[in-house]
PDB file of C-alpha atoms and ligand atoms in Angstrom:
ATOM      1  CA  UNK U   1     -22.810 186.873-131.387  1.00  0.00           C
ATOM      2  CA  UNK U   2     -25.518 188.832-129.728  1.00  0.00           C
ATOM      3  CA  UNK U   3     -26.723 189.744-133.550  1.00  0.00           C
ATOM      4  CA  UNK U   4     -27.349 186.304-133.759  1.00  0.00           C
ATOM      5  CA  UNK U   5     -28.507 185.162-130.189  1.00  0.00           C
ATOM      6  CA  UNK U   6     -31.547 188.045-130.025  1.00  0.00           C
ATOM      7  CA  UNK U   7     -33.769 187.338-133.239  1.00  0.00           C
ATOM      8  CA  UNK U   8     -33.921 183.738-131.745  1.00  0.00           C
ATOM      9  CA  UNK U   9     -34.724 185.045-128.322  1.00  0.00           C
ATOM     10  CA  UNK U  10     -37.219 186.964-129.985  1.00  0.00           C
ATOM     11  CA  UNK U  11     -38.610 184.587-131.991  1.00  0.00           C
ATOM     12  CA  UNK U  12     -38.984 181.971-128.731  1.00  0.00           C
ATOM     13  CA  UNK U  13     -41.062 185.127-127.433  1.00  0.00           C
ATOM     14  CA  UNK U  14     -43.729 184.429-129.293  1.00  0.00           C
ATOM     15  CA  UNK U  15     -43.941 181.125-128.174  1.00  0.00           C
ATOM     16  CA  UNK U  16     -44.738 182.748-124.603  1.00  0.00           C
ATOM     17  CA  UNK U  17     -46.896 185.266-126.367  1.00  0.00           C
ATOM     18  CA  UNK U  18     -49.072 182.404-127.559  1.00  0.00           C
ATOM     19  CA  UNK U  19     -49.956 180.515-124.747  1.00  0.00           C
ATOM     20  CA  UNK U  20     -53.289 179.742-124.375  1.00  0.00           C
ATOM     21  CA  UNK U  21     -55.208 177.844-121.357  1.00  0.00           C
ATOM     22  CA  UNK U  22     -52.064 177.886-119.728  1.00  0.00           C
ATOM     23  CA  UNK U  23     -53.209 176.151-116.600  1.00  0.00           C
ATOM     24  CA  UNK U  24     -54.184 173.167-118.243  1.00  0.00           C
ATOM     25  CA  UNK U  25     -51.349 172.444-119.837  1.00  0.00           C
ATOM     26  CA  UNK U  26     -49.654 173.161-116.252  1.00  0.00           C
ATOM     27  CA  UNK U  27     -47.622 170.562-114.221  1.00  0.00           C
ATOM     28  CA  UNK U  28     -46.712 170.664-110.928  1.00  0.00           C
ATOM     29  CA  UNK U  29     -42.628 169.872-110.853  1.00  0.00           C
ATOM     30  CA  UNK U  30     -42.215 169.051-106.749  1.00  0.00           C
ATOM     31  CA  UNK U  31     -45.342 170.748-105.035  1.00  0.00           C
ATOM     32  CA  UNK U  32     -47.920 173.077-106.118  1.00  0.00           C
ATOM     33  CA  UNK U  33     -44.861 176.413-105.442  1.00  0.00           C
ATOM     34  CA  UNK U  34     -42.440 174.439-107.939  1.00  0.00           C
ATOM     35  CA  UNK U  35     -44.741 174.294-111.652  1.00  0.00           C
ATOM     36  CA  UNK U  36     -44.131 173.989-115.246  1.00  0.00           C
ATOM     37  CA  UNK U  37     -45.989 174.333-118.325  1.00  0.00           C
ATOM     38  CA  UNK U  38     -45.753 172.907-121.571  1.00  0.00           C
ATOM     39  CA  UNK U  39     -44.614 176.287-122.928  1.00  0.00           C
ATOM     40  CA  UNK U  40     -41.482 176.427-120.591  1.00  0.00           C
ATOM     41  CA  UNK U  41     -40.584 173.154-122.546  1.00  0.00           C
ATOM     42  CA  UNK U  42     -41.403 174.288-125.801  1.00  0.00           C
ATOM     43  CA  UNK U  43     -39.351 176.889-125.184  1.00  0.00           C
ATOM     44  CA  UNK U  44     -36.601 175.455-124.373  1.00  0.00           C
ATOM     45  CA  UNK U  45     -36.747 173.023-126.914  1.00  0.00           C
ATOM     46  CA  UNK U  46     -36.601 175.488-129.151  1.00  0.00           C
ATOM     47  CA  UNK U  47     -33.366 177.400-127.810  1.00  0.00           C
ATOM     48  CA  UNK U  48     -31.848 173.969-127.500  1.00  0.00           C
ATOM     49  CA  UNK U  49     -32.341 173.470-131.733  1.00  0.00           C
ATOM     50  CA  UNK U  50     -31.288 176.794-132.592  1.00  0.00           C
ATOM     51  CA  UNK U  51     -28.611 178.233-129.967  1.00  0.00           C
ATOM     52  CA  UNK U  52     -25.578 175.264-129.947  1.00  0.00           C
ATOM     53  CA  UNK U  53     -25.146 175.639-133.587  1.00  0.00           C
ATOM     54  CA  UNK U  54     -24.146 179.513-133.567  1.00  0.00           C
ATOM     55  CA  UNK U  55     -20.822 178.031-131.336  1.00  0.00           C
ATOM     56  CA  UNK U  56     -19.298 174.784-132.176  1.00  0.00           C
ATOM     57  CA  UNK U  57     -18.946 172.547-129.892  1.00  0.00           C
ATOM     58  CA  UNK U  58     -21.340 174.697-127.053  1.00  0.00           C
ATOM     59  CA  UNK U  59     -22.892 172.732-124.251  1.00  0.00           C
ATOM     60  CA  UNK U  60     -26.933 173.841-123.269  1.00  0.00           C
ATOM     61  CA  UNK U  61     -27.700 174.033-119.525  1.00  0.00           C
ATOM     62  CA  UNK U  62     -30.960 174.763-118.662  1.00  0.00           C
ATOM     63  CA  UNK U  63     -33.662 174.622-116.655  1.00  0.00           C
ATOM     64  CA  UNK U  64     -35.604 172.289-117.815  1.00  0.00           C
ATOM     65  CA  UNK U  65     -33.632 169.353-118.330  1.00  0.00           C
ATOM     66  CA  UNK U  66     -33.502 166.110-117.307  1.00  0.00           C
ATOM     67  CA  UNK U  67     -29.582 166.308-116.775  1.00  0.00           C
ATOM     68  CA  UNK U  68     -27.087 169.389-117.126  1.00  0.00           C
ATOM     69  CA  UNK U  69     -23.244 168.877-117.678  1.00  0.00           C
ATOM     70  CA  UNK U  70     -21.034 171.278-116.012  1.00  0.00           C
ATOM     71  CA  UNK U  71     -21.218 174.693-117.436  1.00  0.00           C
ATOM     72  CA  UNK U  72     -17.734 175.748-116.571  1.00  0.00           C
ATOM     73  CA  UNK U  73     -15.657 174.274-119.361  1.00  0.00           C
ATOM     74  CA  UNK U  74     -15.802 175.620-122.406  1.00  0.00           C
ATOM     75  CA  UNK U  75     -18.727 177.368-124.090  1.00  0.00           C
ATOM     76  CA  UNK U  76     -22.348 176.960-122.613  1.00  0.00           C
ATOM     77  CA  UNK U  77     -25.343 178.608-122.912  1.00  0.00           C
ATOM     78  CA  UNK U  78     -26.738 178.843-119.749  1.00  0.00           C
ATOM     79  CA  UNK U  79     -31.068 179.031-120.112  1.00  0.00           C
ATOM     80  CA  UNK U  80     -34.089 179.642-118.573  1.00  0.00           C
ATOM     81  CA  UNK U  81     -36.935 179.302-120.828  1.00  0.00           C
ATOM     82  CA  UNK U  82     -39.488 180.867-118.617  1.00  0.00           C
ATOM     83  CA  UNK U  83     -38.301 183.042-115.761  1.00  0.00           C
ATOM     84  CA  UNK U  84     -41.769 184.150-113.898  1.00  0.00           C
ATOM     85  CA  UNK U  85     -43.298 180.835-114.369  1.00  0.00           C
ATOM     86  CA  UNK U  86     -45.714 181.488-111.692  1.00  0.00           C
ATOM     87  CA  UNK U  87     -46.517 184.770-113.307  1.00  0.00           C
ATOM     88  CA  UNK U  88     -47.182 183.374-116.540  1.00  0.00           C
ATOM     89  CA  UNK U  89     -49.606 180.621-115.321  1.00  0.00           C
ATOM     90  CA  UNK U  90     -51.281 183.641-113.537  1.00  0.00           C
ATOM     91  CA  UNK U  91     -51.570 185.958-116.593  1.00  0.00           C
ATOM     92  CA  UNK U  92     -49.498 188.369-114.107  1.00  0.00           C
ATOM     93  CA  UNK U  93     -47.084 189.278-117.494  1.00  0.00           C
ATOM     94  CA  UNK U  94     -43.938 189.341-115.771  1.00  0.00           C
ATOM     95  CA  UNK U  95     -41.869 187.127-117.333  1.00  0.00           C
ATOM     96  CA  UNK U  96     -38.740 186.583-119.085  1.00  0.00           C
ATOM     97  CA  UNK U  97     -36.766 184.580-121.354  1.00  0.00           C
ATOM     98  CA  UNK U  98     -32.958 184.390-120.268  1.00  0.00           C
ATOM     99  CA  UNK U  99     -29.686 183.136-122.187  1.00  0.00           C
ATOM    100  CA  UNK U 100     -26.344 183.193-121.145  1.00  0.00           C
ATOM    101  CA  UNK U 101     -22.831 182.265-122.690  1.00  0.00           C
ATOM    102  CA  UNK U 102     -20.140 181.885-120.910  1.00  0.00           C
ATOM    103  CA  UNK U 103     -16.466 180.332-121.626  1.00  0.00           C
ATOM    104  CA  UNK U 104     -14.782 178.607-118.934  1.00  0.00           C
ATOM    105  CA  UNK U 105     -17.249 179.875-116.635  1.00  0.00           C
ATOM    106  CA  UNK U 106     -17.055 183.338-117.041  1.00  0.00           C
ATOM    107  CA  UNK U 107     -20.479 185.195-118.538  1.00  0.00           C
ATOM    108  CA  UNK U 108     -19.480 186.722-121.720  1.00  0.00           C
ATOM    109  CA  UNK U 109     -22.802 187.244-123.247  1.00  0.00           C
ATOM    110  CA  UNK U 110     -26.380 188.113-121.627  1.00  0.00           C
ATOM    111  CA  UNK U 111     -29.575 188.255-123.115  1.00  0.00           C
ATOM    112  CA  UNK U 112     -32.662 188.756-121.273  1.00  0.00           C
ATOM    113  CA  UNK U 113     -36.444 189.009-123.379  1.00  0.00           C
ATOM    114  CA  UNK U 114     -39.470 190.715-121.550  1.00  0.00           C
ATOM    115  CA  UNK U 115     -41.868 189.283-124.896  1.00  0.00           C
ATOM    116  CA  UNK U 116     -44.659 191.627-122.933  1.00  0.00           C
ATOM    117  CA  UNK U 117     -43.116 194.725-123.144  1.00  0.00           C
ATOM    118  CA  UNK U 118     -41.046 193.919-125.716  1.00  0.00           C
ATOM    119  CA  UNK U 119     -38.089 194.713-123.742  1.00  0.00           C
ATOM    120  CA  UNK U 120     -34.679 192.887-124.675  1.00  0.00           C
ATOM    121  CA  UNK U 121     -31.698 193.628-122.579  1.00  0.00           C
ATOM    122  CA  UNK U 122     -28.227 192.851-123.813  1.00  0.00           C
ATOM    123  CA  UNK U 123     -24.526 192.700-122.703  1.00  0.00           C
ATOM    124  CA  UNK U 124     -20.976 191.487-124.196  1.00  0.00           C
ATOM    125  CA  UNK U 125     -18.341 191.156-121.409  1.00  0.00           C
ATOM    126  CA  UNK U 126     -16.894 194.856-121.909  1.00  0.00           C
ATOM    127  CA  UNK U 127     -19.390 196.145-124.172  1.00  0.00           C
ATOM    128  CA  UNK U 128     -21.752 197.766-122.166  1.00  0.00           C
ATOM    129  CA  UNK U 129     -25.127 197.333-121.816  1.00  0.00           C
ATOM    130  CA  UNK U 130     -28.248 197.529-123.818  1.00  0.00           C
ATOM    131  CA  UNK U 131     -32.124 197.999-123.567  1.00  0.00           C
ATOM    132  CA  UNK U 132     -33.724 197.652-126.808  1.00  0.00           C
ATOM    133  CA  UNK U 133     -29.944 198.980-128.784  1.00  0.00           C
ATOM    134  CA  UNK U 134     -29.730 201.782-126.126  1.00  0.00           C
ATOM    135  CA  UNK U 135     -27.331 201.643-123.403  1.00  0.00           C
ATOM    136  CA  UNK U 136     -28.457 201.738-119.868  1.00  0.00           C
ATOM    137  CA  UNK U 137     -26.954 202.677-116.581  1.00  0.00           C
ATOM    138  CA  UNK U 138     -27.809 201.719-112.975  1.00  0.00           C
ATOM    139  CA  UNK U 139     -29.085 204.373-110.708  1.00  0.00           C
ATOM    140  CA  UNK U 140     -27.427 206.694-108.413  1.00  0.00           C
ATOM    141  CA  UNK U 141     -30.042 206.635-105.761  1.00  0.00           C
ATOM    142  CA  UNK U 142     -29.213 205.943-102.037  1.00  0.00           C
ATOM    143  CA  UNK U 143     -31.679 203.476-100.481  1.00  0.00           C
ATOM    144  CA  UNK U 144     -32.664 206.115 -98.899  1.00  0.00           C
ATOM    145  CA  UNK U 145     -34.475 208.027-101.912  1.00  0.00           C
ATOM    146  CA  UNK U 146     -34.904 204.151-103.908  1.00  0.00           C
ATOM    147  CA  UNK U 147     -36.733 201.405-103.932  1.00  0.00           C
ATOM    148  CA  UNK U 148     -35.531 197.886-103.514  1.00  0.00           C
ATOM    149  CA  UNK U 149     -36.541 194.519-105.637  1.00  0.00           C
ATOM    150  CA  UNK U 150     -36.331 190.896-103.612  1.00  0.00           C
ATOM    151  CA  UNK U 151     -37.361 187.207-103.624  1.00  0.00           C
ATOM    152  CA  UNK U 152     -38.429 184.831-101.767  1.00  0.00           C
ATOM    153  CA  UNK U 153     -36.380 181.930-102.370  1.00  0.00           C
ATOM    154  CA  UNK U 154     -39.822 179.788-102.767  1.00  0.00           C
ATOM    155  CA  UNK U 155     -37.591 176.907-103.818  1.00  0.00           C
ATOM    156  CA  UNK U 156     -35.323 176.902-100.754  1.00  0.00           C
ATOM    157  CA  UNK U 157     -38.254 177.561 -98.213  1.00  0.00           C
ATOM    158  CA  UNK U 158     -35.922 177.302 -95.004  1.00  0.00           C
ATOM    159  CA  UNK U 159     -34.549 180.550 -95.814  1.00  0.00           C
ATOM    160  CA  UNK U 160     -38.050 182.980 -95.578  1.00  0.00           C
ATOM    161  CA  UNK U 161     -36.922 184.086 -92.016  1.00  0.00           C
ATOM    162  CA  UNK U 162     -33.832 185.135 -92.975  1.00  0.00           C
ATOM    163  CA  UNK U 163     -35.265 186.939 -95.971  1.00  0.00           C
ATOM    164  CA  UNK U 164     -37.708 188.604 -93.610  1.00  0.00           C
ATOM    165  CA  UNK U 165     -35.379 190.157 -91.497  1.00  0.00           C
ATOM    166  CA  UNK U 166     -33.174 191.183 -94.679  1.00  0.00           C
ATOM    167  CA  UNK U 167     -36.452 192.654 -95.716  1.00  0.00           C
ATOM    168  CA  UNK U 168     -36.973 194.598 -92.592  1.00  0.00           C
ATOM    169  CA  UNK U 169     -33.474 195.742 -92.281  1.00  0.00           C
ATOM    170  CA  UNK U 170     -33.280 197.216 -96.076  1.00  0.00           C
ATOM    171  CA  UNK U 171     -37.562 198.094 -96.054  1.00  0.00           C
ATOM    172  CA  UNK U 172     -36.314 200.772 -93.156  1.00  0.00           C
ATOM    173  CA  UNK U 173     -33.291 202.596 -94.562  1.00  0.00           C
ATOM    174  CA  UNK U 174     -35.750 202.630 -98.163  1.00  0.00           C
ATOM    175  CA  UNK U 175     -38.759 204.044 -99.171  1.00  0.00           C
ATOM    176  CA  UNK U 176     -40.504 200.642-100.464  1.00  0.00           C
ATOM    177  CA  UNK U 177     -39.801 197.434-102.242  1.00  0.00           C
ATOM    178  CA  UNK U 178     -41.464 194.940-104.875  1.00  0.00           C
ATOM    179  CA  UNK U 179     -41.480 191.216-104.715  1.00  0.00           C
ATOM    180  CA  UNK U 180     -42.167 190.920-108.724  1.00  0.00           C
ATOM    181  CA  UNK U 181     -41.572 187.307-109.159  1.00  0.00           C
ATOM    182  CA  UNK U 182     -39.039 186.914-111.804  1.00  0.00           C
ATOM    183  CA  UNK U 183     -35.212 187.581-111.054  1.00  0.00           C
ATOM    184  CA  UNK U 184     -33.955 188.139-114.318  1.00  0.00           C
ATOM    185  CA  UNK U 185     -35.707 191.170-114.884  1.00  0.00           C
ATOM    186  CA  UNK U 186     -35.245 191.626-111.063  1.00  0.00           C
ATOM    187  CA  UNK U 187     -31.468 191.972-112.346  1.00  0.00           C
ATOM    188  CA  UNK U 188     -32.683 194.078-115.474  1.00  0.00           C
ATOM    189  CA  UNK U 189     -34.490 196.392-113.403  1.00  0.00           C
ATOM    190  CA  UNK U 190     -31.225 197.312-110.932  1.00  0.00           C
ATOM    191  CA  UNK U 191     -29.517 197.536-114.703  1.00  0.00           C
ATOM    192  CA  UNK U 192     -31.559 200.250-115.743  1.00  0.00           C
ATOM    193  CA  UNK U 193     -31.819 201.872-112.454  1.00  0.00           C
ATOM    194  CA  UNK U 194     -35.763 201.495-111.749  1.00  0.00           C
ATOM    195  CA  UNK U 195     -34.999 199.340-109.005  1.00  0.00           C
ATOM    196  CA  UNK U 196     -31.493 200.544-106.872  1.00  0.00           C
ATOM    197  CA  UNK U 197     -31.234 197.141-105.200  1.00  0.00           C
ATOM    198  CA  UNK U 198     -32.244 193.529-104.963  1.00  0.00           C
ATOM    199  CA  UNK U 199     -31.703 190.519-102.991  1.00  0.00           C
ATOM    200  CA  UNK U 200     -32.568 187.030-102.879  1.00  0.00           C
ATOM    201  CA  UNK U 201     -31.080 184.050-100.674  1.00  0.00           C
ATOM    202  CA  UNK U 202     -31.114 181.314-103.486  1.00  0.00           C
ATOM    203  CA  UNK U 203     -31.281 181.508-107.053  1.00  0.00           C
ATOM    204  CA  UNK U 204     -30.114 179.097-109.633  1.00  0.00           C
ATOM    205  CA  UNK U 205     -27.573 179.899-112.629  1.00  0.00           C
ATOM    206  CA  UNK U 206     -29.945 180.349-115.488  1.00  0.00           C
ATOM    207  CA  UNK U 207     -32.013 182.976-113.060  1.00  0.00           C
ATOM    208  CA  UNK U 208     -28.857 185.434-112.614  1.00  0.00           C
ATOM    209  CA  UNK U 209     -26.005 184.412-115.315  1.00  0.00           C
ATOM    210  CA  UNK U 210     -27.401 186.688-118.224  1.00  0.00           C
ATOM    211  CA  UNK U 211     -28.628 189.547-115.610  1.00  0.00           C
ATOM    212  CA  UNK U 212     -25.615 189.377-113.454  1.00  0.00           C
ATOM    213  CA  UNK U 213     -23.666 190.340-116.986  1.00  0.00           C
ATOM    214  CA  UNK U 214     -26.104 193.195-118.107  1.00  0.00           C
ATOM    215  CA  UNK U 215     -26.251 194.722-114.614  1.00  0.00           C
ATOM    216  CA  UNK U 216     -22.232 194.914-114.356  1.00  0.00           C
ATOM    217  CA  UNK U 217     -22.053 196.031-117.698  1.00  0.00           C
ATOM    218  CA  UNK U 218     -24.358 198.842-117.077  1.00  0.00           C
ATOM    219  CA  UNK U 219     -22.442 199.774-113.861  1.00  0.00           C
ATOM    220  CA  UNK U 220     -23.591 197.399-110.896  1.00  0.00           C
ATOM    221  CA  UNK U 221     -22.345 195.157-108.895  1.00  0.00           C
ATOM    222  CA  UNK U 222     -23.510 191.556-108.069  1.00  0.00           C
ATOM    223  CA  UNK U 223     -21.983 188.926-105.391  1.00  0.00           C
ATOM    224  CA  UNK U 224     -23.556 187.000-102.848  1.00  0.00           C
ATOM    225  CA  UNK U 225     -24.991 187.474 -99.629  1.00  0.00           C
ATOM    226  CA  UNK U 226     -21.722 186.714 -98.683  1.00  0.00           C
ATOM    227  CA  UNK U 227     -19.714 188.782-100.697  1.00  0.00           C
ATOM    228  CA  UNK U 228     -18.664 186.157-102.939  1.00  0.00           C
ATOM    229  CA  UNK U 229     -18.587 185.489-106.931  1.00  0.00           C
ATOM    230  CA  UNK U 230     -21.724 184.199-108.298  1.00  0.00           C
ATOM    231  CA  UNK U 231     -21.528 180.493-108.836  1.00  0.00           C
ATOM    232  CA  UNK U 232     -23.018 178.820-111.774  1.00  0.00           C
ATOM    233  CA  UNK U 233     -22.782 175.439-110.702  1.00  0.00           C
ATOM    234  CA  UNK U 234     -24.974 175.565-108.128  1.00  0.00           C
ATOM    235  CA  UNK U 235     -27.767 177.491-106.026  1.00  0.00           C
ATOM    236  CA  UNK U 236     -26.155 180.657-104.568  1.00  0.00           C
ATOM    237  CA  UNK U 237     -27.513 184.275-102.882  1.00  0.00           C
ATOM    238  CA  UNK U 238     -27.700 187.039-104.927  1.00  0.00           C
ATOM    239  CA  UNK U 239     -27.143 190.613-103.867  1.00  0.00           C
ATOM    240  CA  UNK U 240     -27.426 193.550-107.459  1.00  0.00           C
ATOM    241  CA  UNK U 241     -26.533 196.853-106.416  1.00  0.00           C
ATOM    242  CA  UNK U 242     -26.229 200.174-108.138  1.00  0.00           C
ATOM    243  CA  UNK U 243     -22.586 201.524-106.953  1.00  0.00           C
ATOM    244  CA  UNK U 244     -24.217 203.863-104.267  1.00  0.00           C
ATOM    245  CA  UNK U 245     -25.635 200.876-101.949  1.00  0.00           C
ATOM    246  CA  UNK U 246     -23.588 198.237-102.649  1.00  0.00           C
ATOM    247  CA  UNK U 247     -21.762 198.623 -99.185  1.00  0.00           C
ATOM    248  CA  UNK U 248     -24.407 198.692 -97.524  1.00  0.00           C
ATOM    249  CA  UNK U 249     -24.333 194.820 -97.263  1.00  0.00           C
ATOM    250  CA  UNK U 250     -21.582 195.177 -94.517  1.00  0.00           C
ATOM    251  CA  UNK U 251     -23.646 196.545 -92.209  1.00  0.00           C
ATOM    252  CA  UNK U 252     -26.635 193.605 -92.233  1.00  0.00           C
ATOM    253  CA  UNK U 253     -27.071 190.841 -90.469  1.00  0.00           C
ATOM    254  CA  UNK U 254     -27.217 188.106 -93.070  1.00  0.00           C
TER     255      UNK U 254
HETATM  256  C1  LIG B 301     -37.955 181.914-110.160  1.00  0.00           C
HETATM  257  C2  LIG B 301     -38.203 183.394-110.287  1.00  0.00           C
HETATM  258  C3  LIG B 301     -38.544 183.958-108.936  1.00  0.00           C
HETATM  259  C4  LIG B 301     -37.474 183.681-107.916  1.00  0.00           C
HETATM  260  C5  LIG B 301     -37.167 182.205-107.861  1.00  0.00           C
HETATM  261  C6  LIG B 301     -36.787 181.701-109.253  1.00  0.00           C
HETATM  262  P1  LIG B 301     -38.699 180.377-112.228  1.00  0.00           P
HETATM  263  O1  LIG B 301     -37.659 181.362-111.433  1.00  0.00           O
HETATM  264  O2  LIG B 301     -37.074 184.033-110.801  1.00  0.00           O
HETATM  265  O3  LIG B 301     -38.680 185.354-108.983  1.00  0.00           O
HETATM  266  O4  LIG B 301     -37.934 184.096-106.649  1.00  0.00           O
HETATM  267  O5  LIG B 301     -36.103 182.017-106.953  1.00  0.00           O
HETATM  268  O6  LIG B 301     -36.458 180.357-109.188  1.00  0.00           O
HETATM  269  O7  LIG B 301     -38.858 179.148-111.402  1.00  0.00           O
HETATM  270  O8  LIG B 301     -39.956 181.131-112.409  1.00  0.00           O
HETATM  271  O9  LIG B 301     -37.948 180.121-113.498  1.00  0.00           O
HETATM  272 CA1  LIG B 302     -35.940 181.240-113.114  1.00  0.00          CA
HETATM  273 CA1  LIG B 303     -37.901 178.932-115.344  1.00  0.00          CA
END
């Protein structure tokens, strides 16, 4: 399956690769935080032509449309055509292409596409995972040697205080963090142990379904804030950890 999913991943890469005058062809979805571009829904357009077919019967959520059935029975692929939407209207290049499977809810295949570094990450539920067809492995760093990765929630603006003082708590046992803007490759990042935590108080499924699979598969751990299983129905918190800090979460205020 992931033979099949990644050369159309990749090929929906060069649609990002392509943009041109991407503000103008810019809209703004609920304020001037909350955009999308043309390219987000060519995108997914495209993924919505070419990915049902490869599994009978499949069901697309993603991000971008107007209505999304229920992802939790039987197969869906569960997209976001442009994570780092913001970064891509900015030129920042930090942005990713993300596709999920699941079966009755549970992830069984991630793909994630950086199309500017040419970076695609891969998992299969008990297969390990994959950077470019090499496996990778989260980091063994305590915070107290690493570097943590968050997010601001932008969409769910209520909860900046609280991500403040999660901020503070984790900035002082670390030595830094980055705010880079798209949580996919937030979740790649802890994967492949250049990041050795992250944290964000809302994300949606199609930011952390096919991350959430490639960083356990490469050795992490993600739950909520709360400790709980990721939900893919709804908004939830996110907490990726490498297997040295993932405790640490019971010592924060939340
Ligand atoms: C957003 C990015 C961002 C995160 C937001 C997400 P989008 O996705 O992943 O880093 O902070 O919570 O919604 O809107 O660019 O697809
Ligand atoms: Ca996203
Ligand atoms: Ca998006």
């Amino acid at each position: 399956m992931l033979e099949q999913i990644i050369p159309i991943v990749r090929e929906a890469g060069g649609i990002v690769l392509s943009a041109k005058d991407i503000w103008s062809h810019t809209h703004e979805k609920t304020s001037a935080a909350d955009l999308v571009t043309e390219y987000d829904l060519a995108v997914e357009s495209f993924l919505k032509e070419k990915l049902p077919p490869l599994v009978p019967g499949a069901i697309f959520f993603g991000e971008e449309e107007k209505e999304n059935t229920s992802p939790l029975d039987g197969w869906a692929f569960i997209v976001d055509p442009i994570d780092g939407t913001t970064n891509f209207v900015r030129g920042l290049k930090q942005s990713a292409i993300s596709v999920a499977l699941a079966h009755d809810g549970i992830v069984e295949y991630g793909v994630v596409y950086d199309p500017y570094k040419d970076e695609m990450f891969s998992a299969r539920l008990g297969g390990g995972a994959f950077l470019n067809g090499l496996p990778i492995h989260v980091s063994a760093r305590p915070l107290s040697e690493g570097i943590f990765g968050m997010g601001t929630a932008l969409y769910d603006r209520h909860l900046f205080g609280p991500t403040l003082r999660m901020t503070e708590q984790l900035f002082r046992r670390s030595c830094d963090f980055r705010r880079l803007g798209a949580a996919a490759l937030d979740l790649c990042d802890v994967a492949c142990g250049r990041l050795d935590l992250f944290f964000e108080y809302s994300l949606s499924p199609w930011d952390h379904a096919a991350g959430g699979l490639i960083l356990t598969e490469a050795g992490g751990v993600i739950s909520t804030l709360e400790g709980q299983p990721m939900r893919y129905t709804q908004r939830c918190s996110v907490w990726a950890s490498n297997q040295v800090n993932k405790d640490i979460l019971k010592e924060l205020e939340v």
